[in-house]
CSV table of C-alpha atoms in Angstrom, one decimal:
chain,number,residue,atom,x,y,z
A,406,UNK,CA,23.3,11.7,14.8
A,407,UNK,CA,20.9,10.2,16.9
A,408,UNK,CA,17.8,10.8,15.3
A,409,UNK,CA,14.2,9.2,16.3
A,410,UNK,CA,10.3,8.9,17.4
A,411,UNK,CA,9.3,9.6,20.8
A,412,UNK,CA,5.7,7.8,21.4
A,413,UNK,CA,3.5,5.7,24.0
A,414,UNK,CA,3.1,2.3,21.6
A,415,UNK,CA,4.9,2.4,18.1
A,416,UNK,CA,4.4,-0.6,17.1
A,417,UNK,CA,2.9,0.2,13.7
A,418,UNK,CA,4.3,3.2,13.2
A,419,UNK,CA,5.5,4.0,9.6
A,420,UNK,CA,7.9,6.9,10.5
A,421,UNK,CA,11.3,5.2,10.2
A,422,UNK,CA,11.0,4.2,6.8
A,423,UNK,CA,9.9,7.5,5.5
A,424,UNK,CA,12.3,9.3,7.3
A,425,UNK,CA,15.2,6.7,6.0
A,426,UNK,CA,14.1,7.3,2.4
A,427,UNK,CA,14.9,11.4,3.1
A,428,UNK,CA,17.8,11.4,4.6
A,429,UNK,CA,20.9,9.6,5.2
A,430,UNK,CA,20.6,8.9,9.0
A,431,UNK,CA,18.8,5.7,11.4
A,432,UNK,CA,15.3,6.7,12.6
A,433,UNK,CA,14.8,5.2,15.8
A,434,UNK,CA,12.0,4.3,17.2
A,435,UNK,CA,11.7,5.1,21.1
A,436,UNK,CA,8.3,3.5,22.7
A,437,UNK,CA,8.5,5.3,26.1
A,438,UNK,CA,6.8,5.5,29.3
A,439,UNK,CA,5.3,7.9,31.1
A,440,UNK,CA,8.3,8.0,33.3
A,441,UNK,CA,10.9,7.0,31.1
A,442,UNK,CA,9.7,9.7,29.0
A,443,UNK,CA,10.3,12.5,31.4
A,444,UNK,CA,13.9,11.0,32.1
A,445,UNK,CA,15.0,11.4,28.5
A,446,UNK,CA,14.3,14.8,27.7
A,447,UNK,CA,15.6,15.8,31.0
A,448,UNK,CA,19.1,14.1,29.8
A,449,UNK,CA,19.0,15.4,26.4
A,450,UNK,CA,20.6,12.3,24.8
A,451,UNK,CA,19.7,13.0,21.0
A,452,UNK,CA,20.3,15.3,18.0
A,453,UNK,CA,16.5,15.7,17.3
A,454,UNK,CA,13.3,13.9,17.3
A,455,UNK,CA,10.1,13.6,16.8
A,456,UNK,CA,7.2,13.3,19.4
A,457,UNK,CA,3.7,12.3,18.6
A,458,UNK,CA,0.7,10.6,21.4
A,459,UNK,CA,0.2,10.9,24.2
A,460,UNK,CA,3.4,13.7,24.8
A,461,UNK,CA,2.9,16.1,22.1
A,462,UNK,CA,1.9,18.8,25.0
A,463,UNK,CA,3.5,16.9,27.9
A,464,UNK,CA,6.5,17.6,25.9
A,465,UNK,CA,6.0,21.6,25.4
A,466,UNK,CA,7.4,21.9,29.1
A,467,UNK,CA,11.1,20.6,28.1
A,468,UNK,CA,11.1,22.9,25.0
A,469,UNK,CA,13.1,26.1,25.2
A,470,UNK,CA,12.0,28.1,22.3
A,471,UNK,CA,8.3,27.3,20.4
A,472,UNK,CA,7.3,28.3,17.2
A,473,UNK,CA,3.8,30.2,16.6
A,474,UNK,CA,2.6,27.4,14.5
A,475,UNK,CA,3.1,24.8,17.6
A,476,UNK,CA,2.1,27.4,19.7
A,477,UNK,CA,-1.4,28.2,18.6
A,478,UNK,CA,-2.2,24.0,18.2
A,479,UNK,CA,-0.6,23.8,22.0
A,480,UNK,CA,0.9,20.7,20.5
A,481,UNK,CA,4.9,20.4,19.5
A,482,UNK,CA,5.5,17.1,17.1
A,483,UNK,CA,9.0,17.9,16.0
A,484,UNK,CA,12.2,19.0,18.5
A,485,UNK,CA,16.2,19.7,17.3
A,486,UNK,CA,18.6,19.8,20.1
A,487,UNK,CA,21.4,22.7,19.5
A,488,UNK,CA,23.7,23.3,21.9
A,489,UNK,CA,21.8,21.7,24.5
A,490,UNK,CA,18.4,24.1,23.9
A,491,UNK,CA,15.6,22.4,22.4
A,492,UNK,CA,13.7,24.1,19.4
A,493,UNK,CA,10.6,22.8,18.7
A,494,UNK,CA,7.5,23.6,15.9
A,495,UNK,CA,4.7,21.4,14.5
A,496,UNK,CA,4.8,20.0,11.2
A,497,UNK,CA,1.1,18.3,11.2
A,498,UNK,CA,-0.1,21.6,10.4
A,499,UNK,CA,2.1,22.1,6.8
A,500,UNK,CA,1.4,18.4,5.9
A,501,UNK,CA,-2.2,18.2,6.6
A,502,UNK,CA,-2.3,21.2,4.6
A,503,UNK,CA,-0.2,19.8,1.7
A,504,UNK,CA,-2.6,17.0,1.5
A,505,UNK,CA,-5.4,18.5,1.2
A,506,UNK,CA,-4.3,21.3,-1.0
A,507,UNK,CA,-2.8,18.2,-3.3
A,508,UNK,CA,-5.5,16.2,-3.6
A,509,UNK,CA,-8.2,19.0,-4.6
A,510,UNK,CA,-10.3,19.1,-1.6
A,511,UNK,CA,-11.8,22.8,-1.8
A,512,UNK,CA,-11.9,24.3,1.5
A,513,UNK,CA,-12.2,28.2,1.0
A,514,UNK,CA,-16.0,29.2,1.9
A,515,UNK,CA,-16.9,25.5,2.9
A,516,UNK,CA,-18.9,24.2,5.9
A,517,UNK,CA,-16.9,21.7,7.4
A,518,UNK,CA,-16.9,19.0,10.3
A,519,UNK,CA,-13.7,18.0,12.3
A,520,UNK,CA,-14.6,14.2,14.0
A,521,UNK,CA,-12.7,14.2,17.3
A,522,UNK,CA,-11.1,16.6,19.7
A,523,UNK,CA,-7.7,15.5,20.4
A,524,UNK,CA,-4.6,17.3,19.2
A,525,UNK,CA,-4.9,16.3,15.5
A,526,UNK,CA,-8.5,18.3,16.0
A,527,UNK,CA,-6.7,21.3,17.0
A,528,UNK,CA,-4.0,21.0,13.9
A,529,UNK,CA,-7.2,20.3,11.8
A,530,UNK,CA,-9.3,23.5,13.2
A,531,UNK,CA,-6.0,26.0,12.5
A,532,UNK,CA,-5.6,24.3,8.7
A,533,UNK,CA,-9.5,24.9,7.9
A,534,UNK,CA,-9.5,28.4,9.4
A,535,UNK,CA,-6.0,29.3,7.9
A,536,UNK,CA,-7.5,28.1,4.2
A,537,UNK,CA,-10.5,29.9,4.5
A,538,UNK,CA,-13.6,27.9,5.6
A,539,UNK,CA,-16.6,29.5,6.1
A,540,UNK,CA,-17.9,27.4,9.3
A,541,UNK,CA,-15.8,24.7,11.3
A,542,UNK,CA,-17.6,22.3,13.3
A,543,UNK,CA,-16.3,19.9,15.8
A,544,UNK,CA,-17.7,17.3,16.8
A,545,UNK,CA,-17.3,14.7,20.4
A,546,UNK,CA,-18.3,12.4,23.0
A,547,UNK,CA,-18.6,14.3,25.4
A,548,UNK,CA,-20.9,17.6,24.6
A,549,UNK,CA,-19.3,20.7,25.3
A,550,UNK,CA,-19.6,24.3,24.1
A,551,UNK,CA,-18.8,24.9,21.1
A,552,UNK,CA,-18.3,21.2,20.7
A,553,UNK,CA,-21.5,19.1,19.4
A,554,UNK,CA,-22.5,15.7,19.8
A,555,UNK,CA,-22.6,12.6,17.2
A,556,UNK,CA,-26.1,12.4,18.2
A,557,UNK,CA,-26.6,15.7,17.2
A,558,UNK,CA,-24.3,15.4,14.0
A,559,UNK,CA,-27.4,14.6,11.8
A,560,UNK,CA,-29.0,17.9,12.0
A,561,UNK,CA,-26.1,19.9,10.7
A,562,UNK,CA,-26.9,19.4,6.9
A,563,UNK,CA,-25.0,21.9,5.2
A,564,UNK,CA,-21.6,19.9,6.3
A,565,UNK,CA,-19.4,19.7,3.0
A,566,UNK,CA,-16.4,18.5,4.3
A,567,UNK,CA,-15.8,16.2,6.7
A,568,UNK,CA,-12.0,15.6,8.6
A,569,UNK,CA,-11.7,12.6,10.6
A,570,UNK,CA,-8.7,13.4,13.3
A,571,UNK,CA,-9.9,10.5,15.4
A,572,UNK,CA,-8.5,7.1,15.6
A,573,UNK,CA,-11.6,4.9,15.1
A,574,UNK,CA,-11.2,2.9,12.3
A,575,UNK,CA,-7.5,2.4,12.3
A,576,UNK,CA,-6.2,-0.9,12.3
A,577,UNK,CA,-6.7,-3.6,14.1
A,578,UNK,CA,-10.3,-2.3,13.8
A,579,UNK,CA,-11.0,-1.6,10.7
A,580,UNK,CA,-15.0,-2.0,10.5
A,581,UNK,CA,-15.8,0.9,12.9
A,582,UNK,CA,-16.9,3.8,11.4
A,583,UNK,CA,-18.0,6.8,13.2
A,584,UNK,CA,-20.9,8.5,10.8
A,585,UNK,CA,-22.9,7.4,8.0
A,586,UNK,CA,-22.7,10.0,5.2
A,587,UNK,CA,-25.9,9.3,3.7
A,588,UNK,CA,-27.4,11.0,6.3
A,589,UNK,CA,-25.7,14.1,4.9
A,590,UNK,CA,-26.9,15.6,1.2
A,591,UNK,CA,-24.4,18.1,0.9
A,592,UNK,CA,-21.3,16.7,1.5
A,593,UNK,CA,-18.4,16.7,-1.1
A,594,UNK,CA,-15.1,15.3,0.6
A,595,UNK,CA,-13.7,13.1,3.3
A,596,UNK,CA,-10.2,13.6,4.4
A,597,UNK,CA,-9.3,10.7,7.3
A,598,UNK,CA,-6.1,11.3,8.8
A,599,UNK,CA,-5.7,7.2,9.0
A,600,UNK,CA,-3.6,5.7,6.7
A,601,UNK,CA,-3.8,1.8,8.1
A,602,UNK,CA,-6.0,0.6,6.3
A,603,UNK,CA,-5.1,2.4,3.4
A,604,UNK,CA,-9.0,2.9,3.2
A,605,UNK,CA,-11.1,3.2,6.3
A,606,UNK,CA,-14.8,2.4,6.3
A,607,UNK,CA,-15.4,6.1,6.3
A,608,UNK,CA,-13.2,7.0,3.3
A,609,UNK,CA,-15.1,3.5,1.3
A,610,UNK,CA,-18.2,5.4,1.9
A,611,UNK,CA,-17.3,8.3,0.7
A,612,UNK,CA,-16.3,6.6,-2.7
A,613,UNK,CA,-19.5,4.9,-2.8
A,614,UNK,CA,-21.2,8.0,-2.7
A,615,UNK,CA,-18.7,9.5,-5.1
A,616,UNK,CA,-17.3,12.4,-3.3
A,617,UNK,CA,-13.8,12.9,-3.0
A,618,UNK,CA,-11.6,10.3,-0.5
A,619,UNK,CA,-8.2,10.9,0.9
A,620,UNK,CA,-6.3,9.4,3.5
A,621,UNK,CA,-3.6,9.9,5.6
A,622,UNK,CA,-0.4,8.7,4.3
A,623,UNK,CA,0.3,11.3,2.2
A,624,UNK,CA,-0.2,13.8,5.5
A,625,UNK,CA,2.0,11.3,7.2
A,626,UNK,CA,4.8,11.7,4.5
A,627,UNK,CA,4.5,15.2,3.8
A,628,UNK,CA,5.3,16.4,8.0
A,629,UNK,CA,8.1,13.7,7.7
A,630,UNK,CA,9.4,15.8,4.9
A,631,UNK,CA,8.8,19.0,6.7
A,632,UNK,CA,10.4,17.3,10.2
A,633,UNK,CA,13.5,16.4,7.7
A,634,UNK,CA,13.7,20.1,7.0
A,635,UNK,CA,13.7,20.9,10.2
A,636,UNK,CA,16.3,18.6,11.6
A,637,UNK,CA,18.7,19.3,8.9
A,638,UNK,CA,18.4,23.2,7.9
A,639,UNK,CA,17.4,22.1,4.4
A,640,UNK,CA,15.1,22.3,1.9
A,641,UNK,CA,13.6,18.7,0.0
A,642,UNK,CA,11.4,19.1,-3.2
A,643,UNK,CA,7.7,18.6,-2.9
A,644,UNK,CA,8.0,16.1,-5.6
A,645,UNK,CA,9.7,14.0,-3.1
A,646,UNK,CA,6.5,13.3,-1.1
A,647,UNK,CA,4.6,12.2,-4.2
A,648,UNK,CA,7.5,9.3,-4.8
A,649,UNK,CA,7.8,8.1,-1.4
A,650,UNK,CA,3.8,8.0,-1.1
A,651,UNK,CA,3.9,5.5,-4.4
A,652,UNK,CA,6.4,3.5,-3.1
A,653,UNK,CA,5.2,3.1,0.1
A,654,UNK,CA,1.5,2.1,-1.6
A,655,UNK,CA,3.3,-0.2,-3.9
A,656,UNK,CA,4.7,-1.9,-0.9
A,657,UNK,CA,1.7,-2.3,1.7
A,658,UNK,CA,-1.1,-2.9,-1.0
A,659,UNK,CA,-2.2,-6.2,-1.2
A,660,UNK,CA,-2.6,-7.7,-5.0
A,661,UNK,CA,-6.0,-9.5,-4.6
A,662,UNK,CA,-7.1,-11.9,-7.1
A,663,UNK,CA,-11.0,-13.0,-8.0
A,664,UNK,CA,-12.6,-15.3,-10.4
A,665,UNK,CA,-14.1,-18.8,-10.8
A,666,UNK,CA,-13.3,-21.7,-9.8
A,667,UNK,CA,-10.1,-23.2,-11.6
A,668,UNK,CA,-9.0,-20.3,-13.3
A,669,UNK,CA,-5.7,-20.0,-12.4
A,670,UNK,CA,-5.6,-17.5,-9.5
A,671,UNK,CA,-3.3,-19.8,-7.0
A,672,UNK,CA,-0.8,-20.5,-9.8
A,673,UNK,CA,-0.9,-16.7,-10.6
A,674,UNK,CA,-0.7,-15.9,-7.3
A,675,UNK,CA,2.7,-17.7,-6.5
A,676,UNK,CA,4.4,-16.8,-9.5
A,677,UNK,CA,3.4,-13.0,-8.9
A,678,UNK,CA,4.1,-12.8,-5.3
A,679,UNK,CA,7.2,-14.1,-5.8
A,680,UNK,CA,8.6,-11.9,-8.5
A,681,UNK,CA,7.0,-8.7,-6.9
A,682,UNK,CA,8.6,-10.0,-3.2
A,683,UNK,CA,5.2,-10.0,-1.5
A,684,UNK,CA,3.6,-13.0,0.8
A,685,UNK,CA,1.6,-15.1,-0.9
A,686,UNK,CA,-2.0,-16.0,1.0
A,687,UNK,CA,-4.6,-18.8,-0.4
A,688,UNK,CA,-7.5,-18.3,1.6
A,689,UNK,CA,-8.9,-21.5,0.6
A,690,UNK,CA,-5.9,-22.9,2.3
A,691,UNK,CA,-6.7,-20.4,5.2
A,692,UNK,CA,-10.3,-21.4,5.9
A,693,UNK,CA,-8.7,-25.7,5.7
A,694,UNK,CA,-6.1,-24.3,8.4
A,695,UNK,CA,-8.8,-23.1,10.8
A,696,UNK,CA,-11.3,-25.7,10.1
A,697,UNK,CA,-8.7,-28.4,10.4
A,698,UNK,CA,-10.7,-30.1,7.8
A,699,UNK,CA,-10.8,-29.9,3.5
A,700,UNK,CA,-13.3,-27.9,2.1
A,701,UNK,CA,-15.0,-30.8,0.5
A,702,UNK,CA,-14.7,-32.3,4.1
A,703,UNK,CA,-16.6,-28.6,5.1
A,704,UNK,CA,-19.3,-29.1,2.4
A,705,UNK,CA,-20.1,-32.5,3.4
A,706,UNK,CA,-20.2,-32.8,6.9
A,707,UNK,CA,-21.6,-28.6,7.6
A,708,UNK,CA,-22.6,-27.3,4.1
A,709,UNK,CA,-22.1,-24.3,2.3
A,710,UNK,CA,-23.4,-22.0,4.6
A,711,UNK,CA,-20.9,-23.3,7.4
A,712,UNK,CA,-18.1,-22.7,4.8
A,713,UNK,CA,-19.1,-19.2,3.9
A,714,UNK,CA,-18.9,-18.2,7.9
A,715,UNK,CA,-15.7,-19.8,8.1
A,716,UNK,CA,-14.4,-18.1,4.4
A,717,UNK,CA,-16.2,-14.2,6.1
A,718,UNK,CA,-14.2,-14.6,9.0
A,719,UNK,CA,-10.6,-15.9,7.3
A,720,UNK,CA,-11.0,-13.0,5.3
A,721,UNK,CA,-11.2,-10.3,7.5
A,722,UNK,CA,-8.6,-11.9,8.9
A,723,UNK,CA,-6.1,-11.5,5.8
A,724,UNK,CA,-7.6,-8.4,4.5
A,725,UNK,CA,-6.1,-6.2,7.6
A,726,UNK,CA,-2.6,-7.2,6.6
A,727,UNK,CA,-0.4,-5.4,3.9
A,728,UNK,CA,2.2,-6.6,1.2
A,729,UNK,CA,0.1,-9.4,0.4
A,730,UNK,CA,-0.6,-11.4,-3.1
A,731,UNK,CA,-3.8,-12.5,-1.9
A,732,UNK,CA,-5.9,-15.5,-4.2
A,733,UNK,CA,-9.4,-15.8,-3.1
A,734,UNK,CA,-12.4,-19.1,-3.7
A,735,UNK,CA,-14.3,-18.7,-6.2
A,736,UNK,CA,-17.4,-17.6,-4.4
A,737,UNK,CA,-15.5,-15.3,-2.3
A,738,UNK,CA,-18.0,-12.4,-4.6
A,739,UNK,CA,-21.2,-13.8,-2.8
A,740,UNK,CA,-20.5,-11.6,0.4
A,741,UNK,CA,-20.0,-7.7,-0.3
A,742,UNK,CA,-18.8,-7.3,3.4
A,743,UNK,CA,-15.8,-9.9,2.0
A,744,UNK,CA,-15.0,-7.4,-0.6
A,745,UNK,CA,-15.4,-3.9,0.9
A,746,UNK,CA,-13.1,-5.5,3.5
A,747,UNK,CA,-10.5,-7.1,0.5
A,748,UNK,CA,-10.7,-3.2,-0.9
A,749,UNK,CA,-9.6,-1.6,2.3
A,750,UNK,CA,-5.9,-2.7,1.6
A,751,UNK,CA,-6.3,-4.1,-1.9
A,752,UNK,CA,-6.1,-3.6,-5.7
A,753,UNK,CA,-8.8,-6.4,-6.8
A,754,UNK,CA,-7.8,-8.6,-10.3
A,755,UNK,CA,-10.1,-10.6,-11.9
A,756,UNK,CA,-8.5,-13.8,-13.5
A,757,UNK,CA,-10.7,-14.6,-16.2
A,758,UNK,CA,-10.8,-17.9,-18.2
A,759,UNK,CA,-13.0,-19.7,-20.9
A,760,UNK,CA,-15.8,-21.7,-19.1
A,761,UNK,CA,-14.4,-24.5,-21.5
A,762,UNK,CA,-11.2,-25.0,-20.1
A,763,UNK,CA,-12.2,-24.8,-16.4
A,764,UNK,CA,-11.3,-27.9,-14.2
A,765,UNK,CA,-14.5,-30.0,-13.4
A,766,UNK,CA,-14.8,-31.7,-9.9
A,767,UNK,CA,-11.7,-32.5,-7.6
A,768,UNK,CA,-11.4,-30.8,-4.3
A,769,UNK,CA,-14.1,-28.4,-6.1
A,770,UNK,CA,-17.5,-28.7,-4.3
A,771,UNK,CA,-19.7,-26.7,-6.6
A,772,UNK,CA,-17.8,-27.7,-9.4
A,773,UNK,CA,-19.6,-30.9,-10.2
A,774,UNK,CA,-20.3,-30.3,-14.2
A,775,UNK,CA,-19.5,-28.0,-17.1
A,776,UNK,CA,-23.2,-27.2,-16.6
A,777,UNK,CA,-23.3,-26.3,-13.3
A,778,UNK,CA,-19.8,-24.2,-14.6
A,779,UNK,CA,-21.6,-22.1,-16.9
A,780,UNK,CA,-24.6,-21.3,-14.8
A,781,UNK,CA,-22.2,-20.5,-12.0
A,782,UNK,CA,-20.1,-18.3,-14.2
A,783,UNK,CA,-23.7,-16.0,-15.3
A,784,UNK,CA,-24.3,-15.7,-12.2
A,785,UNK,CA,-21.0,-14.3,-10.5
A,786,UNK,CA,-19.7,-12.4,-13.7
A,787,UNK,CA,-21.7,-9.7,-12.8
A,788,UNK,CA,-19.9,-9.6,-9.3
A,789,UNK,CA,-16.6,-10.2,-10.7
A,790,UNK,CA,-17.0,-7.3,-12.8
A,791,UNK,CA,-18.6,-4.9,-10.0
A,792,UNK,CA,-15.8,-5.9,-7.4
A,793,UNK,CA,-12.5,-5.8,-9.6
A,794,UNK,CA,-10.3,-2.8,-10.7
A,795,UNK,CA,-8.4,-4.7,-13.8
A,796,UNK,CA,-9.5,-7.5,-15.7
A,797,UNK,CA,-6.8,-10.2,-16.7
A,798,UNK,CA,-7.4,-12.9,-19.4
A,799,UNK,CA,-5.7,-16.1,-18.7
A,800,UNK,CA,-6.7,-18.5,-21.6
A,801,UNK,CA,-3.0,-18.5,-23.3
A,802,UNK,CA,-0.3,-19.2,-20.8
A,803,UNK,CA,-0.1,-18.5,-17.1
A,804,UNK,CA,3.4,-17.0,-18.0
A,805,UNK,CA,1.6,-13.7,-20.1
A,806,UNK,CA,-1.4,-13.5,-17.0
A,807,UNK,CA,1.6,-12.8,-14.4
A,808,UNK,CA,3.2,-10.4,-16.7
A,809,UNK,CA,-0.4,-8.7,-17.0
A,810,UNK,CA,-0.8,-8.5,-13.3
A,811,UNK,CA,2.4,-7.3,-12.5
A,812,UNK,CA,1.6,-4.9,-15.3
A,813,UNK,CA,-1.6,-3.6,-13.9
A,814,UNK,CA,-0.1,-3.5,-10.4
A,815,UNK,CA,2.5,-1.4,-11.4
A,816,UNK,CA,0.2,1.2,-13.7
A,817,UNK,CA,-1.9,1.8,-10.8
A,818,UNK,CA,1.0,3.0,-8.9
A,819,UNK,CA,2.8,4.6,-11.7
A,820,UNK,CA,-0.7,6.9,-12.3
């Protein structure tokens, strides 16, 4: 059975492991261009597949009988092959759906906002209207009736929801953001259709502000299931979507570890990274791979200031990549832009060790006394504790600390 995704670039795509863990066929992925594109569903070389940018419409042409659901979206995502006729439907709709149904996001007799106005908008307008909002905005770059402008956005108060179906954010480019939602009173929810990063700028915000976050894996998981369905004439438990999600979180978070200076995060870090069959990343030994110097070596010849700039950019450097055990410098808590960025993909740990039993000097720079220690700890304990989701002790043996970890890790994930 030849089974796969039909795309423009699919280098990132998450499709064929999801698809792998629901049924028992290879999911290929099938980066086409425009040409090559038009060539293969002309031959008809493939059981069934799915189809997502840019030739979700281009591909409604090839399509011999379309369901009302792709219909009304003008957008097919999701094609079997019988006989030689090709069936399609559109199983963005049912997933975004799922997700936002699952995770308590109350639509009925809202005022809500759809960011963008490409063909995840016009899933995202049919979902809202079919589960009763009261208003649905949309919002672009280019002003067009009924569409209205970011720089218009602002005066739209009464927004409640908002559904980002755009692609800003996504990684490689995690810091952009397309609204502040300060700027807006009422609002209760964000649902981002992004799942890389696992949380985009806007979906951090949102938590800030403590209205409800949710992005897009589960959406992502949930049409895969429905796409499965499809292909194969059969019906998979819902439940299924809720243990793929977890293990694919469990896979792609990174396991970030805080604290001060000698307290055992880099011997932690190994020993966990290996056990739980992630990459293990010092950033300390990072920021001496880019400088091509020690970080005493930094502190002496450039100061700390120099090291910090070096240490901000490492780390956004690290914190875009998944399946990491990540162990950060102790001052790494000095820059919040550092640790929103650490959060995007991360589940923050903070190592925690008596002051007494901390190493004094070595390759250390701020680390000159117990003195210095102490005052150093009051200071950043308070960050420590802001920025972490689980605490670890580490003042028996380092043996107990991984266990802890690995622990924590998993209880996040098993929740």
């Amino acid at each position: 059975m030849r089974v796969g995704l039909v795309g423009g670039k699919l280098g990132h795509s998450f499709s064929k492991p999801i698809h792998e863990k629901l049924a028992d066929y290879t999911y290929d992925l099938i980066p086409l261009t425009e040409e090559e594109f038009h060539e293969f569903f002309k031959k008809k070389e493939f059981d069934a597949v799915n189809v997502t940018i840019p030739y979700k419409e281009t591909v409604m042409q090839y399509c011999d009988v379309i369901d009302e659901k792709a219909s009304a979206i003008h957008a097919v995502n999701t094609i079997v092959n019988r006989d030689g006729k090709l069936y399609a439907t559109n199983t963005d709709f049912a997933g975004l759906k799922q997700m936002i149904q699952h995770n308590g996001v109350e639509i009925c007799g809202k005022v809500c906002c759809i960011l963008g106005t490409g063909g995840t908008s016009k899933t995202a307008e049919a979902v809202l209207h079919d589960m009763g909002a009261e208003k649905v905005y949309i919002v672009g770059r280019n002003q067009t009736d009924p569409i209205i402008s970011y720089e218009d956005l602002e005066k739209y108060q009464e927004i409640q929801v908002f559904i980002n179906a755009t692609s800003v954010g996504m990684y490689p480019k995690n810091d952009e953001c397309l609204i502040n939602l300060k700027k807006f009173p009422n609002a209760e929810a964000v649902v981002d259709v992004i799942y890389n990063p696992m949380k985009t700028k806007l979906c951090q915000q949102a938590e800030e502000q403590g209205l409800r976050a949710v992005n897009g894996l589960e959406m992502l998981v949930a049409q895969a299931k429905y796409a499965v369905e499809f292909f194969l004439d059969t019906k998979i438990e819902d439940r299924e979507i809720d243990r793929i999600v977890a293990e694919m979180k469990k896979d792609m978070m990174n396991l970030v570890l805080i604290g001060m200076p000698g307290c055992g995060k880099s011997t932690i870090g190994k020993k966990t990274a290996k056990e739980i069959g992630k990459t293990f990343v010092d950033l300390d030994k990072e920021i001496e791979k880019e400088a091509k110097m020690t970080i005493p070596e930094i502190f002496e010849r450039y100061g700390e200031s120099r090291f910090r700039k070096i240490e901000q950019e490492v780390c956004a450097r690290i914190a875009k990549e998944h399946g990491q055990v990540i162990s950060c410098g102790g001052g790494i808590i000095k820059n919040a832009e550092n640790m929103e960025k650490l959060r995007q993909n991360g589940i923050v740990f903070h190592i925690r060790r008596n002051v007494n039993a901390l190493a004094v000097g070595g390759n250390r720079p701020l680390s000159t006394s117990r003195e210095k220690l102490r005052q150093m700890e009051q200071e950043r304990i308070p960050l420590y504790q802001k920025y972490s989701d689980i605490e670890i002790n580490n003042d028996t043996v380092f043996k107990l600390a991984v266990q802890k970890v690995k622990e924590g890790f998993d209880e996040v994930f098993d929740h």
